[in-house]
């Protein structure tokens, strides 16, 4: 931002896009939540926790709007601890946020939120993916099976994640 | 896709891919870290924290290999609290993990890790994006400027994040 070539579209870094997005996103969620679904498109997926702790996905603009309006978050004014963004495929930006916010029962929740911002027609970006995970460092739940327990089912899938690594009998 | 054509390559859910990937990824990191860079390609970005808390990006396979071998993590055997995966653009899978691991000083660190798994030639996936953020819920650092402070620079960017929302003088 040192040089001001205001007339040309500047080449924005992933961090520029992320900072601008987060500011707009959390401002709208707090001040005009009824508009927040406009960050998304019909091909978007937004997954956020419900009051019972389970994760619920919304995959249409109508459902995303409903999910925002029914949010367990009392007021979208998070304290952000860390923000990290990277360029991703097809001109997209992937970003992760960690921080804390307050739920409807006034309990402070630590969270991790991930966004995938994809380019949209006419310029700019829309939110293609959005998921928010609550982080409860004290209580380690057993949502995910242990790595050892998962080995059998995983091997059965035979997905190749590397060019050569899993072609042998590693 | 409801019917099971078992002889064809199965249509895997994002969660299937994520579970299989995480098992292989953390197993390799623990048992054969020298092989771990093979999950990535030259267009990948891997950003992980250094000992001083700053984030360092590796963007070549050679640097990714170096970064893995110099990791501040004592042993890659994380306790995973939550795993969430979604399908993303161009057949990719985006996934977020929260959990805890132990650093070289035997201090337990809570973390959030985000992966973007892109399809690769010959089948399967490679890690296009990978970043790990340490979560320190007690100490709220000031890495990110407050939302209010950021408003001016953000407005100057004039990035359009929605189809219509920011065309008015909102």
PDB file of N, CA and C in Angstrom, chain A residues 1 12 16-17 19-21 23-24 28 32 35 38-39 45 47 80-84 86-89 94 96 110 112 114 116 120 124-125 129-131 133 137 140-141 143-144 147 150 154 157 159-162 165-166 170, chain B residues 12 16-17 19-21 23-24 28 32 35 38-39 45 47 80-84 86-89 94 96 110 112 114 116 120 124-125 129-131 133 137 140-141 143-144 147 150-151 157 159-162 165-166 170:
ATOM      1  N   UNK A   1       0.827  -1.211   0.000  1.00  0.00           N
ATOM      2  CA  UNK A   1       0.000   0.000   0.000  1.00  0.00           C
ATOM      3  C   UNK A   1       0.862   1.261   0.000  1.00  0.00           C
ATOM      4  N   UNK A  12      -3.323  -7.465  -5.484  1.00  0.00           N
ATOM      5  CA  UNK A  12      -3.501  -7.584  -4.039  1.00  0.00           C
ATOM      6  C   UNK A  12      -2.886  -8.883  -3.537  1.00  0.00           C
ATOM      7  N   UNK A  16      -3.851  -8.836   1.925  1.00  0.00           N
ATOM      8  CA  UNK A  16      -4.706  -7.673   1.646  1.00  0.00           C
ATOM      9  C   UNK A  16      -6.167  -8.104   1.537  1.00  0.00           C
ATOM     10  N   UNK A  17      -6.383  -9.135   0.738  1.00  0.00           N
ATOM     11  CA  UNK A  17      -7.752  -9.616   0.522  1.00  0.00           C
ATOM     12  C   UNK A  17      -8.354 -10.098   1.840  1.00  0.00           C
ATOM     13  N   UNK A  19      -7.543  -9.325   4.996  1.00  0.00           N
ATOM     14  CA  UNK A  19      -7.815  -8.238   5.950  1.00  0.00           C
ATOM     15  C   UNK A  19      -9.077  -7.477   5.556  1.00  0.00           C
ATOM     16  N   UNK A  20      -9.189  -7.162   4.260  1.00  0.00           N
ATOM     17  CA  UNK A  20     -10.363  -6.423   3.794  1.00  0.00           C
ATOM     18  C   UNK A  20     -11.637  -7.248   3.990  1.00  0.00           C
ATOM     19  N   UNK A  21     -11.541  -8.523   3.645  1.00  0.00           N
ATOM     20  CA  UNK A  21     -12.706  -9.393   3.796  1.00  0.00           C
ATOM     21  C   UNK A  21     -13.155  -9.492   5.248  1.00  0.00           C
ATOM     22  N   UNK A  23     -12.693  -7.588   7.775  1.00  0.00           N
ATOM     23  CA  UNK A  23     -13.283  -6.362   8.288  1.00  0.00           C
ATOM     24  C   UNK A  23     -14.743  -6.227   7.836  1.00  0.00           C
ATOM     25  N   UNK A  24     -14.959  -6.430   6.540  1.00  0.00           N
ATOM     26  CA  UNK A  24     -16.321  -6.303   6.019  1.00  0.00           C
ATOM     27  C   UNK A  24     -17.233  -7.390   6.576  1.00  0.00           C
ATOM     28  N   UNK A  28     -20.478  -6.598   8.905  1.00  0.00           N
ATOM     29  CA  UNK A  28     -21.834  -6.892   8.426  1.00  0.00           C
ATOM     30  C   UNK A  28     -22.546  -7.865   9.370  1.00  0.00           C
ATOM     31  N   UNK A  32     -25.461  -5.775  10.340  1.00  0.00           N
ATOM     32  CA  UNK A  32     -26.537  -6.052   9.368  1.00  0.00           C
ATOM     33  C   UNK A  32     -26.563  -7.538   9.035  1.00  0.00           C
ATOM     34  N   UNK A  35     -27.933  -9.093   5.902  1.00  0.00           N
ATOM     35  CA  UNK A  35     -27.232  -8.947   4.612  1.00  0.00           C
ATOM     36  C   UNK A  35     -26.092  -9.948   4.444  1.00  0.00           C
ATOM     37  N   UNK A  38     -25.143 -12.428   1.563  1.00  0.00           N
ATOM     38  CA  UNK A  38     -24.699 -11.943   0.252  1.00  0.00           C
ATOM     39  C   UNK A  38     -23.197 -12.114   0.030  1.00  0.00           C
ATOM     40  N   UNK A  39     -22.464 -12.479   1.086  1.00  0.00           N
ATOM     41  CA  UNK A  39     -21.054 -12.834   0.890  1.00  0.00           C
ATOM     42  C   UNK A  39     -20.913 -14.176   0.174  1.00  0.00           C
ATOM     43  N   UNK A  45     -20.691 -23.450   0.781  1.00  0.00           N
ATOM     44  CA  UNK A  45     -21.024 -24.265   1.955  1.00  0.00           C
ATOM     45  C   UNK A  45     -20.571 -23.523   3.204  1.00  0.00           C
ATOM     46  N   UNK A  47     -20.553 -24.077   7.344  1.00  0.00           N
ATOM     47  CA  UNK A  47     -20.796 -25.032   8.425  1.00  0.00           C
ATOM     48  C   UNK A  47     -20.395 -24.411   9.748  1.00  0.00           C
ATOM     49  N   UNK A  80      -9.770 -11.264  17.536  1.00  0.00           N
ATOM     50  CA  UNK A  80      -8.972 -12.118  16.655  1.00  0.00           C
ATOM     51  C   UNK A  80      -7.556 -12.248  17.206  1.00  0.00           C
ATOM     52  N   UNK A  81      -7.122 -13.475  17.394  1.00  0.00           N
ATOM     53  CA  UNK A  81      -5.759 -13.713  17.875  1.00  0.00           C
ATOM     54  C   UNK A  81      -4.779 -13.815  16.708  1.00  0.00           C
ATOM     55  N   UNK A  82      -5.114 -14.654  15.735  1.00  0.00           N
ATOM     56  CA  UNK A  82      -4.230 -14.839  14.584  1.00  0.00           C
ATOM     57  C   UNK A  82      -5.046 -14.867  13.304  1.00  0.00           C
ATOM     58  N   UNK A  83      -4.453 -14.326  12.256  1.00  0.00           N
ATOM     59  CA  UNK A  83      -5.043 -14.388  10.913  1.00  0.00           C
ATOM     60  C   UNK A  83      -3.937 -14.833   9.971  1.00  0.00           C
ATOM     61  N   UNK A  84      -4.216 -15.840   9.167  1.00  0.00           N
ATOM     62  CA  UNK A  84      -3.227 -16.238   8.169  1.00  0.00           C
ATOM     63  C   UNK A  84      -3.920 -16.480   6.841  1.00  0.00           C
ATOM     64  N   UNK A  86      -3.274 -17.404   2.479  1.00  0.00           N
ATOM     65  CA  UNK A  86      -2.396 -17.843   1.391  1.00  0.00           C
ATOM     66  C   UNK A  86      -3.161 -17.764   0.079  1.00  0.00           C
ATOM     67  N   UNK A  87      -2.434 -17.537  -1.003  1.00  0.00           N
ATOM     68  CA  UNK A  87      -3.033 -17.705  -2.326  1.00  0.00           C
ATOM     69  C   UNK A  87      -3.311 -19.180  -2.545  1.00  0.00           C
ATOM     70  N   UNK A  88      -4.420 -19.477  -3.215  1.00  0.00           N
ATOM     71  CA  UNK A  88      -4.733 -20.873  -3.500  1.00  0.00           C
ATOM     72  C   UNK A  88      -4.989 -21.044  -5.000  1.00  0.00           C
ATOM     73  N   UNK A  89      -5.670 -22.104  -5.383  1.00  0.00           N
ATOM     74  CA  UNK A  89      -5.858 -22.401  -6.809  1.00  0.00           C
ATOM     75  C   UNK A  89      -6.804 -21.395  -7.456  1.00  0.00           C
ATOM     76  N   UNK A  94      -7.193 -18.589   0.585  1.00  0.00           N
ATOM     77  CA  UNK A  94      -7.627 -19.405   1.719  1.00  0.00           C
ATOM     78  C   UNK A  94      -7.147 -18.716   2.984  1.00  0.00           C
ATOM     79  N   UNK A  96      -7.333 -18.526   7.477  1.00  0.00           N
ATOM     80  CA  UNK A  96      -7.691 -19.087   8.773  1.00  0.00           C
ATOM     81  C   UNK A  96      -7.617 -18.021   9.838  1.00  0.00           C
ATOM     82  N   UNK A 110     -13.536 -19.976  22.377  1.00  0.00           N
ATOM     83  CA  UNK A 110     -12.405 -19.841  21.464  1.00  0.00           C
ATOM     84  C   UNK A 110     -12.735 -20.599  20.185  1.00  0.00           C
ATOM     85  N   UNK A 112     -11.803 -21.426  15.778  1.00  0.00           N
ATOM     86  CA  UNK A 112     -10.965 -21.390  14.576  1.00  0.00           C
ATOM     87  C   UNK A 112     -11.936 -21.332  13.395  1.00  0.00           C
ATOM     88  N   UNK A 114     -12.295 -20.975   9.104  1.00  0.00           N
ATOM     89  CA  UNK A 114     -11.586 -21.107   7.830  1.00  0.00           C
ATOM     90  C   UNK A 114     -12.491 -20.630   6.701  1.00  0.00           C
ATOM     91  N   UNK A 116     -12.644 -19.974   2.342  1.00  0.00           N
ATOM     92  CA  UNK A 116     -12.053 -20.071   1.012  1.00  0.00           C
ATOM     93  C   UNK A 116     -12.774 -19.048   0.151  1.00  0.00           C
ATOM     94  N   UNK A 120     -15.193 -14.009  -8.154  1.00  0.00           N
ATOM     95  CA  UNK A 120     -16.554 -14.026  -8.679  1.00  0.00           C
ATOM     96  C   UNK A 120     -16.632 -13.196  -9.955  1.00  0.00           C
ATOM     97  N   UNK A 124     -13.817  -9.143  -7.611  1.00  0.00           N
ATOM     98  CA  UNK A 124     -13.956  -9.424  -6.197  1.00  0.00           C
ATOM     99  C   UNK A 124     -14.067 -10.915  -5.907  1.00  0.00           C
ATOM    100  N   UNK A 125     -14.527 -11.227  -4.731  1.00  0.00           N
ATOM    101  CA  UNK A 125     -14.545 -12.604  -4.262  1.00  0.00           C
ATOM    102  C   UNK A 125     -15.886 -12.922  -3.603  1.00  0.00           C
ATOM    103  N   UNK A 129     -16.225 -21.525   0.753  1.00  0.00           N
ATOM    104  CA  UNK A 129     -16.262 -22.398   1.932  1.00  0.00           C
ATOM    105  C   UNK A 129     -16.114 -21.564   3.191  1.00  0.00           C
ATOM    106  N   UNK A 130     -16.809 -21.959   4.227  1.00  0.00           N
ATOM    107  CA  UNK A 130     -16.720 -21.280   5.524  1.00  0.00           C
ATOM    108  C   UNK A 130     -17.048 -22.305   6.587  1.00  0.00           C
ATOM    109  N   UNK A 131     -16.107 -22.562   7.471  1.00  0.00           N
ATOM    110  CA  UNK A 131     -16.466 -23.397   8.627  1.00  0.00           C
ATOM    111  C   UNK A 131     -15.810 -22.880   9.890  1.00  0.00           C
ATOM    112  N   UNK A 133     -14.906 -23.857  13.821  1.00  0.00           N
ATOM    113  CA  UNK A 133     -14.737 -24.925  14.805  1.00  0.00           C
ATOM    114  C   UNK A 133     -14.511 -24.299  16.178  1.00  0.00           C
ATOM    115  N   UNK A 137      -9.776 -26.201  24.618  1.00  0.00           N
ATOM    116  CA  UNK A 137      -8.491 -26.819  24.925  1.00  0.00           C
ATOM    117  C   UNK A 137      -8.487 -27.681  26.173  1.00  0.00           C
ATOM    118  N   UNK A 140     -10.758 -32.483  25.953  1.00  0.00           N
ATOM    119  CA  UNK A 140     -10.430 -33.108  24.676  1.00  0.00           C
ATOM    120  C   UNK A 140     -11.496 -34.159  24.383  1.00  0.00           C
ATOM    121  N   UNK A 141     -12.347 -33.885  23.437  1.00  0.00           N
ATOM    122  CA  UNK A 141     -13.434 -34.817  23.147  1.00  0.00           C
ATOM    123  C   UNK A 141     -12.937 -35.921  22.226  1.00  0.00           C
ATOM    124  N   UNK A 143     -14.249 -36.874  19.269  1.00  0.00           N
ATOM    125  CA  UNK A 143     -14.981 -36.788  18.007  1.00  0.00           C
ATOM    126  C   UNK A 143     -14.289 -37.593  16.912  1.00  0.00           C
ATOM    127  N   UNK A 144     -12.953 -37.499  16.898  1.00  0.00           N
ATOM    128  CA  UNK A 144     -12.196 -38.162  15.834  1.00  0.00           C
ATOM    129  C   UNK A 144     -11.583 -39.441  16.384  1.00  0.00           C
ATOM    130  N   UNK A 147      -5.713 -42.244  15.623  1.00  0.00           N
ATOM    131  CA  UNK A 147      -5.076 -42.520  14.339  1.00  0.00           C
ATOM    132  C   UNK A 147      -4.897 -44.012  14.127  1.00  0.00           C
ATOM    133  N   UNK A 150      -8.058 -45.827  13.076  1.00  0.00           N
ATOM    134  CA  UNK A 150      -8.566 -45.486  11.750  1.00  0.00           C
ATOM    135  C   UNK A 150      -7.790 -46.167  10.628  1.00  0.00           C
ATOM    136  N   UNK A 154      -8.866 -46.570   6.531  1.00  0.00           N
ATOM    137  CA  UNK A 154      -8.125 -45.649   5.681  1.00  0.00           C
ATOM    138  C   UNK A 154      -7.397 -46.400   4.583  1.00  0.00           C
ATOM    139  N   UNK A 157      -9.351 -47.351   1.555  1.00  0.00           N
ATOM    140  CA  UNK A 157      -9.739 -46.332   0.585  1.00  0.00           C
ATOM    141  C   UNK A 157      -8.729 -46.209  -0.539  1.00  0.00           C
ATOM    142  N   UNK A 159      -6.435 -43.997  -1.345  1.00  0.00           N
ATOM    143  CA  UNK A 159      -6.323 -42.711  -2.023  1.00  0.00           C
ATOM    144  C   UNK A 159      -4.841 -42.361  -2.127  1.00  0.00           C
ATOM    145  N   UNK A 160      -4.453 -41.910  -3.289  1.00  0.00           N
ATOM    146  CA  UNK A 160      -3.052 -41.556  -3.495  1.00  0.00           C
ATOM    147  C   UNK A 160      -2.842 -40.081  -3.194  1.00  0.00           C
ATOM    148  N   UNK A 161      -2.080 -39.783  -2.136  1.00  0.00           N
ATOM    149  CA  UNK A 161      -1.852 -38.396  -1.773  1.00  0.00           C
ATOM    150  C   UNK A 161      -0.507 -37.873  -2.252  1.00  0.00           C
ATOM    151  N   UNK A 162       0.305 -38.726  -2.801  1.00  0.00           N
ATOM    152  CA  UNK A 162       1.626 -38.258  -3.228  1.00  0.00           C
ATOM    153  C   UNK A 162       1.954 -38.878  -4.568  1.00  0.00           C
ATOM    154  N   UNK A 165       4.821 -41.822  -3.080  1.00  0.00           N
ATOM    155  CA  UNK A 165       5.063 -42.346  -1.740  1.00  0.00           C
ATOM    156  C   UNK A 165       4.274 -43.605  -1.441  1.00  0.00           C
ATOM    157  N   UNK A 166       3.066 -43.705  -1.941  1.00  0.00           N
ATOM    158  CA  UNK A 166       2.226 -44.819  -1.519  1.00  0.00           C
ATOM    159  C   UNK A 166       2.053 -45.872  -2.595  1.00  0.00           C
ATOM    160  N   UNK A 170       4.706 -49.311   1.522  1.00  0.00           N
ATOM    161  CA  UNK A 170       5.061 -48.527   2.697  1.00  0.00           C
ATOM    162  C   UNK A 170       4.105 -48.828   3.844  1.00  0.00           C
TER     163      UNK A 170
ATOM    164  N   UNK B  12     -15.797 -40.380  -3.420  1.00  0.00           N
ATOM    165  CA  UNK B  12     -15.448 -40.217  -2.014  1.00  0.00           C
ATOM    166  C   UNK B  12     -15.971 -38.890  -1.491  1.00  0.00           C
ATOM    167  N   UNK B  16     -14.260 -38.571   3.777  1.00  0.00           N
ATOM    168  CA  UNK B  16     -13.449 -39.761   3.472  1.00  0.00           C
ATOM    169  C   UNK B  16     -12.022 -39.349   3.126  1.00  0.00           C
ATOM    170  N   UNK B  17     -11.920 -38.382   2.217  1.00  0.00           N
ATOM    171  CA  UNK B  17     -10.596 -37.931   1.776  1.00  0.00           C
ATOM    172  C   UNK B  17      -9.816 -37.348   2.964  1.00  0.00           C
ATOM    173  N   UNK B  19     -10.171 -37.885   6.259  1.00  0.00           N
ATOM    174  CA  UNK B  19      -9.766 -38.889   7.245  1.00  0.00           C
ATOM    175  C   UNK B  19      -8.564 -39.693   6.740  1.00  0.00           C
ATOM    176  N   UNK B  20      -8.637 -40.091   5.472  1.00  0.00           N
ATOM    177  CA  UNK B  20      -7.536 -40.869   4.905  1.00  0.00           C
ATOM    178  C   UNK B  20      -6.252 -40.043   4.855  1.00  0.00           C
ATOM    179  N   UNK B  21      -6.396 -38.804   4.428  1.00  0.00           N
ATOM    180  CA  UNK B  21      -5.226 -37.932   4.349  1.00  0.00           C
ATOM    181  C   UNK B  21      -4.584 -37.733   5.714  1.00  0.00           C
ATOM    182  N   UNK B  23      -4.673 -39.416   8.411  1.00  0.00           N
ATOM    183  CA  UNK B  23      -4.014 -40.610   8.931  1.00  0.00           C
ATOM    184  C   UNK B  23      -2.643 -40.787   8.283  1.00  0.00           C
ATOM    185  N   UNK B  24      -2.612 -40.691   6.963  1.00  0.00           N
ATOM    186  CA  UNK B  24      -1.332 -40.874   6.254  1.00  0.00           C
ATOM    187  C   UNK B  24      -0.360 -39.741   6.591  1.00  0.00           C
ATOM    188  N   UNK B  28       3.186 -40.374   8.500  1.00  0.00           N
ATOM    189  CA  UNK B  28       4.457 -40.125   7.809  1.00  0.00           C
ATOM    190  C   UNK B  28       5.284 -39.091   8.570  1.00  0.00           C
ATOM    191  N   UNK B  32       8.325 -41.141   9.285  1.00  0.00           N
ATOM    192  CA  UNK B  32       9.249 -40.941   8.151  1.00  0.00           C
ATOM    193  C   UNK B  32       9.221 -39.481   7.706  1.00  0.00           C
ATOM    194  N   UNK B  35      10.143 -38.159   4.295  1.00  0.00           N
ATOM    195  CA  UNK B  35       9.272 -38.402   3.134  1.00  0.00           C
ATOM    196  C   UNK B  35       8.113 -37.407   3.043  1.00  0.00           C
ATOM    197  N   UNK B  38       6.749 -35.137   0.171  1.00  0.00           N
ATOM    198  CA  UNK B  38       6.124 -35.731  -1.019  1.00  0.00           C
ATOM    199  C   UNK B  38       4.604 -35.570  -1.036  1.00  0.00           C
ATOM    200  N   UNK B  39       4.028 -35.120   0.073  1.00  0.00           N
ATOM    201  CA  UNK B  39       2.608 -34.773   0.051  1.00  0.00           C
ATOM    202  C   UNK B  39       2.360 -33.484  -0.743  1.00  0.00           C
ATOM    203  N   UNK B  45       2.172 -24.183  -0.809  1.00  0.00           N
ATOM    204  CA  UNK B  45       2.669 -23.284   0.236  1.00  0.00           C
ATOM    205  C   UNK B  45       2.409 -23.935   1.584  1.00  0.00           C
ATOM    206  N   UNK B  47       2.965 -23.050   5.642  1.00  0.00           N
ATOM    207  CA  UNK B  47       3.347 -22.022   6.602  1.00  0.00           C
ATOM    208  C   UNK B  47       3.132 -22.549   8.012  1.00  0.00           C
ATOM    209  N   UNK B  80      -6.207 -35.004  18.184  1.00  0.00           N
ATOM    210  CA  UNK B  80      -7.128 -34.215  17.364  1.00  0.00           C
ATOM    211  C   UNK B  80      -8.456 -34.041  18.099  1.00  0.00           C
ATOM    212  N   UNK B  81      -8.855 -32.791  18.244  1.00  0.00           N
ATOM    213  CA  UNK B  81     -10.140 -32.511  18.897  1.00  0.00           C
ATOM    214  C   UNK B  81     -11.273 -32.487  17.875  1.00  0.00           C
ATOM    215  N   UNK B  82     -11.088 -31.727  16.807  1.00  0.00           N
ATOM    216  CA  UNK B  82     -12.123 -31.635  15.782  1.00  0.00           C
ATOM    217  C   UNK B  82     -11.493 -31.698  14.400  1.00  0.00           C
ATOM    218  N   UNK B  83     -12.217 -32.321  13.486  1.00  0.00           N
ATOM    219  CA  UNK B  83     -11.823 -32.364  12.072  1.00  0.00           C
ATOM    220  C   UNK B  83     -13.065 -31.984  11.264  1.00  0.00           C
ATOM    221  N   UNK B  84     -12.910 -31.041  10.356  1.00  0.00           N
ATOM    222  CA  UNK B  84     -14.035 -30.727   9.480  1.00  0.00           C
ATOM    223  C   UNK B  84     -13.539 -30.587   8.045  1.00  0.00           C
ATOM    224  N   UNK B  86     -14.787 -29.992   3.772  1.00  0.00           N
ATOM    225  CA  UNK B  86     -15.813 -29.626   2.783  1.00  0.00           C
ATOM    226  C   UNK B  86     -15.237 -29.801   1.384  1.00  0.00           C
ATOM    227  N   UNK B  87     -16.111 -30.117   0.435  1.00  0.00           N
ATOM    228  CA  UNK B  87     -15.701 -30.048  -0.969  1.00  0.00           C
ATOM    229  C   UNK B  87     -15.486 -28.594  -1.337  1.00  0.00           C
ATOM    230  N   UNK B  88     -14.469 -28.347  -2.174  1.00  0.00           N
ATOM    231  CA  UNK B  88     -14.210 -26.981  -2.609  1.00  0.00           C
ATOM    232  C   UNK B  88     -14.159 -26.920  -4.134  1.00  0.00           C
ATOM    233  N   UNK B  89     -13.546 -25.900  -4.682  1.00  0.00           N
ATOM    234  CA  UNK B  89     -13.552 -25.706  -6.130  1.00  0.00           C
ATOM    235  C   UNK B  89     -12.701 -26.761  -6.831  1.00  0.00           C
ATOM    236  N   UNK B  94     -11.181 -28.969   1.260  1.00  0.00           N
ATOM    237  CA  UNK B  94     -10.603 -28.067   2.254  1.00  0.00           C
ATOM    238  C   UNK B  94     -10.893 -28.664   3.624  1.00  0.00           C
ATOM    239  N   UNK B  96     -10.081 -28.533   8.048  1.00  0.00           N
ATOM    240  CA  UNK B  96      -9.541 -27.876   9.232  1.00  0.00           C
ATOM    241  C   UNK B  96      -9.468 -28.859  10.383  1.00  0.00           C
ATOM    242  N   UNK B 110      -1.849 -25.980  21.764  1.00  0.00           N
ATOM    243  CA  UNK B 110      -3.094 -26.168  21.034  1.00  0.00           C
ATOM    244  C   UNK B 110      -2.948 -25.518  19.664  1.00  0.00           C
ATOM    245  N   UNK B 112      -4.514 -25.019  15.386  1.00  0.00           N
ATOM    246  CA  UNK B 112      -5.496 -25.147  14.324  1.00  0.00           C
ATOM    247  C   UNK B 112      -4.703 -25.309  13.032  1.00  0.00           C
ATOM    248  N   UNK B 114      -4.951 -25.989   8.770  1.00  0.00           N
ATOM    249  CA  UNK B 114      -5.828 -25.948   7.601  1.00  0.00           C
ATOM    250  C   UNK B 114      -5.091 -26.512   6.392  1.00  0.00           C
ATOM    251  N   UNK B 116      -5.546 -27.490   2.126  1.00  0.00           N
ATOM    252  CA  UNK B 116      -6.320 -27.491   0.884  1.00  0.00           C
ATOM    253  C   UNK B 116      -5.724 -28.580   0.010  1.00  0.00           C
ATOM    254  N   UNK B 120      -4.472 -34.227  -8.155  1.00  0.00           N
ATOM    255  CA  UNK B 120      -3.195 -34.256  -8.870  1.00  0.00           C
ATOM    256  C   UNK B 120      -3.294 -35.177 -10.079  1.00  0.00           C
ATOM    257  N   UNK B 124      -5.743 -39.025  -7.085  1.00  0.00           N
ATOM    258  CA  UNK B 124      -5.402 -38.649  -5.711  1.00  0.00           C
ATOM    259  C   UNK B 124      -5.258 -37.143  -5.560  1.00  0.00           C
ATOM    260  N   UNK B 125      -4.643 -36.753  -4.482  1.00  0.00           N
ATOM    261  CA  UNK B 125      -4.561 -35.344  -4.117  1.00  0.00           C
ATOM    262  C   UNK B 125      -3.141 -34.988  -3.676  1.00  0.00           C
ATOM    263  N   UNK B 129      -2.246 -26.084  -0.071  1.00  0.00           N
ATOM    264  CA  UNK B 129      -2.051 -25.118   1.024  1.00  0.00           C
ATOM    265  C   UNK B 129      -2.017 -25.858   2.353  1.00  0.00           C
ATOM    266  N   UNK B 130      -1.179 -25.394   3.233  1.00  0.00           N
ATOM    267  CA  UNK B 130      -1.080 -25.970   4.583  1.00  0.00           C
ATOM    268  C   UNK B 130      -0.613 -24.860   5.508  1.00  0.00           C
ATOM    269  N   UNK B 131      -1.418 -24.530   6.490  1.00  0.00           N
ATOM    270  CA  UNK B 131      -0.900 -23.617   7.522  1.00  0.00           C
ATOM    271  C   UNK B 131      -1.365 -24.040   8.897  1.00  0.00           C
ATOM    272  N   UNK B 133      -1.704 -22.765  12.857  1.00  0.00           N
ATOM    273  CA  UNK B 133      -1.737 -21.622  13.768  1.00  0.00           C
ATOM    274  C   UNK B 133      -1.779 -22.146  15.199  1.00  0.00           C
ATOM    275  N   UNK B 137      -5.273 -19.541  24.007  1.00  0.00           N
ATOM    276  CA  UNK B 137      -6.509 -18.867  24.414  1.00  0.00           C
ATOM    277  C   UNK B 137      -6.332 -17.911  25.593  1.00  0.00           C
ATOM    278  N   UNK B 140      -4.182 -13.163  24.692  1.00  0.00           N
ATOM    279  CA  UNK B 140      -4.685 -12.624  23.429  1.00  0.00           C
ATOM    280  C   UNK B 140      -3.663 -11.617  22.917  1.00  0.00           C
ATOM    281  N   UNK B 141      -2.955 -11.994  21.888  1.00  0.00           N
ATOM    282  CA  UNK B 141      -1.915 -11.095  21.379  1.00  0.00           C
ATOM    283  C   UNK B 141      -2.533 -10.049  20.459  1.00  0.00           C
ATOM    284  N   UNK B 143      -1.611  -9.348  17.293  1.00  0.00           N
ATOM    285  CA  UNK B 143      -1.066  -9.535  15.947  1.00  0.00           C
ATOM    286  C   UNK B 143      -1.925  -8.820  14.915  1.00  0.00           C
ATOM    287  N   UNK B 144      -3.251  -8.921  15.099  1.00  0.00           N
ATOM    288  CA  UNK B 144      -4.168  -8.333  14.118  1.00  0.00           C
ATOM    289  C   UNK B 144      -4.689  -7.010  14.658  1.00  0.00           C
ATOM    290  N   UNK B 147     -10.613  -4.238  14.548  1.00  0.00           N
ATOM    291  CA  UNK B 147     -11.442  -4.064  13.359  1.00  0.00           C
ATOM    292  C   UNK B 147     -11.658  -2.586  13.055  1.00  0.00           C
ATOM    293  N   UNK B 150      -8.671  -0.928  11.394  1.00  0.00           N
ATOM    294  CA  UNK B 150      -8.380  -1.378  10.031  1.00  0.00           C
ATOM    295  C   UNK B 150      -9.330  -0.783   8.995  1.00  0.00           C
ATOM    296  N   UNK B 151     -10.352  -0.103   9.442  1.00  0.00           N
ATOM    297  CA  UNK B 151     -11.410   0.313   8.521  1.00  0.00           C
ATOM    298  C   UNK B 151     -10.909   1.165   7.368  1.00  0.00           C
ATOM    299  N   UNK B 157      -9.124  -0.264  -0.245  1.00  0.00           N
ATOM    300  CA  UNK B 157      -8.880  -1.363  -1.176  1.00  0.00           C
ATOM    301  C   UNK B 157     -10.033  -1.540  -2.156  1.00  0.00           C
ATOM    302  N   UNK B 159     -12.386  -3.781  -2.475  1.00  0.00           N
ATOM    303  CA  UNK B 159     -12.583  -5.126  -3.017  1.00  0.00           C
ATOM    304  C   UNK B 159     -14.058  -5.467  -2.888  1.00  0.00           C
ATOM    305  N   UNK B 160     -14.608  -6.010  -3.935  1.00  0.00           N
ATOM    306  CA  UNK B 160     -16.016  -6.367  -3.921  1.00  0.00           C
ATOM    307  C   UNK B 160     -16.177  -7.812  -3.467  1.00  0.00           C
ATOM    308  N   UNK B 161     -16.768  -8.014  -2.291  1.00  0.00           N
ATOM    309  CA  UNK B 161     -16.941  -9.364  -1.790  1.00  0.00           C
ATOM    310  C   UNK B 161     -18.337  -9.916  -2.025  1.00  0.00           C
ATOM    311  N   UNK B 162     -19.219  -9.108  -2.537  1.00  0.00           N
ATOM    312  CA  UNK B 162     -20.585  -9.592  -2.721  1.00  0.00           C
ATOM    313  C   UNK B 162     -21.111  -9.098  -4.049  1.00  0.00           C
ATOM    314  N   UNK B 165     -23.824  -6.034  -2.420  1.00  0.00           N
ATOM    315  CA  UNK B 165     -23.879  -5.410  -1.104  1.00  0.00           C
ATOM    316  C   UNK B 165     -23.079  -4.128  -1.008  1.00  0.00           C
ATOM    317  N   UNK B 166     -21.950  -4.077  -1.683  1.00  0.00           N
ATOM    318  CA  UNK B 166     -21.068  -2.936  -1.476  1.00  0.00           C
ATOM    319  C   UNK B 166     -21.071  -1.969  -2.637  1.00  0.00           C
ATOM    320  N   UNK B 170     -23.034   1.790   1.625  1.00  0.00           N
ATOM    321  CA  UNK B 170     -23.183   1.108   2.899  1.00  0.00           C
ATOM    322  C   UNK B 170     -22.038   1.493   3.831  1.00  0.00           C
TER     323      UNK B 170
END
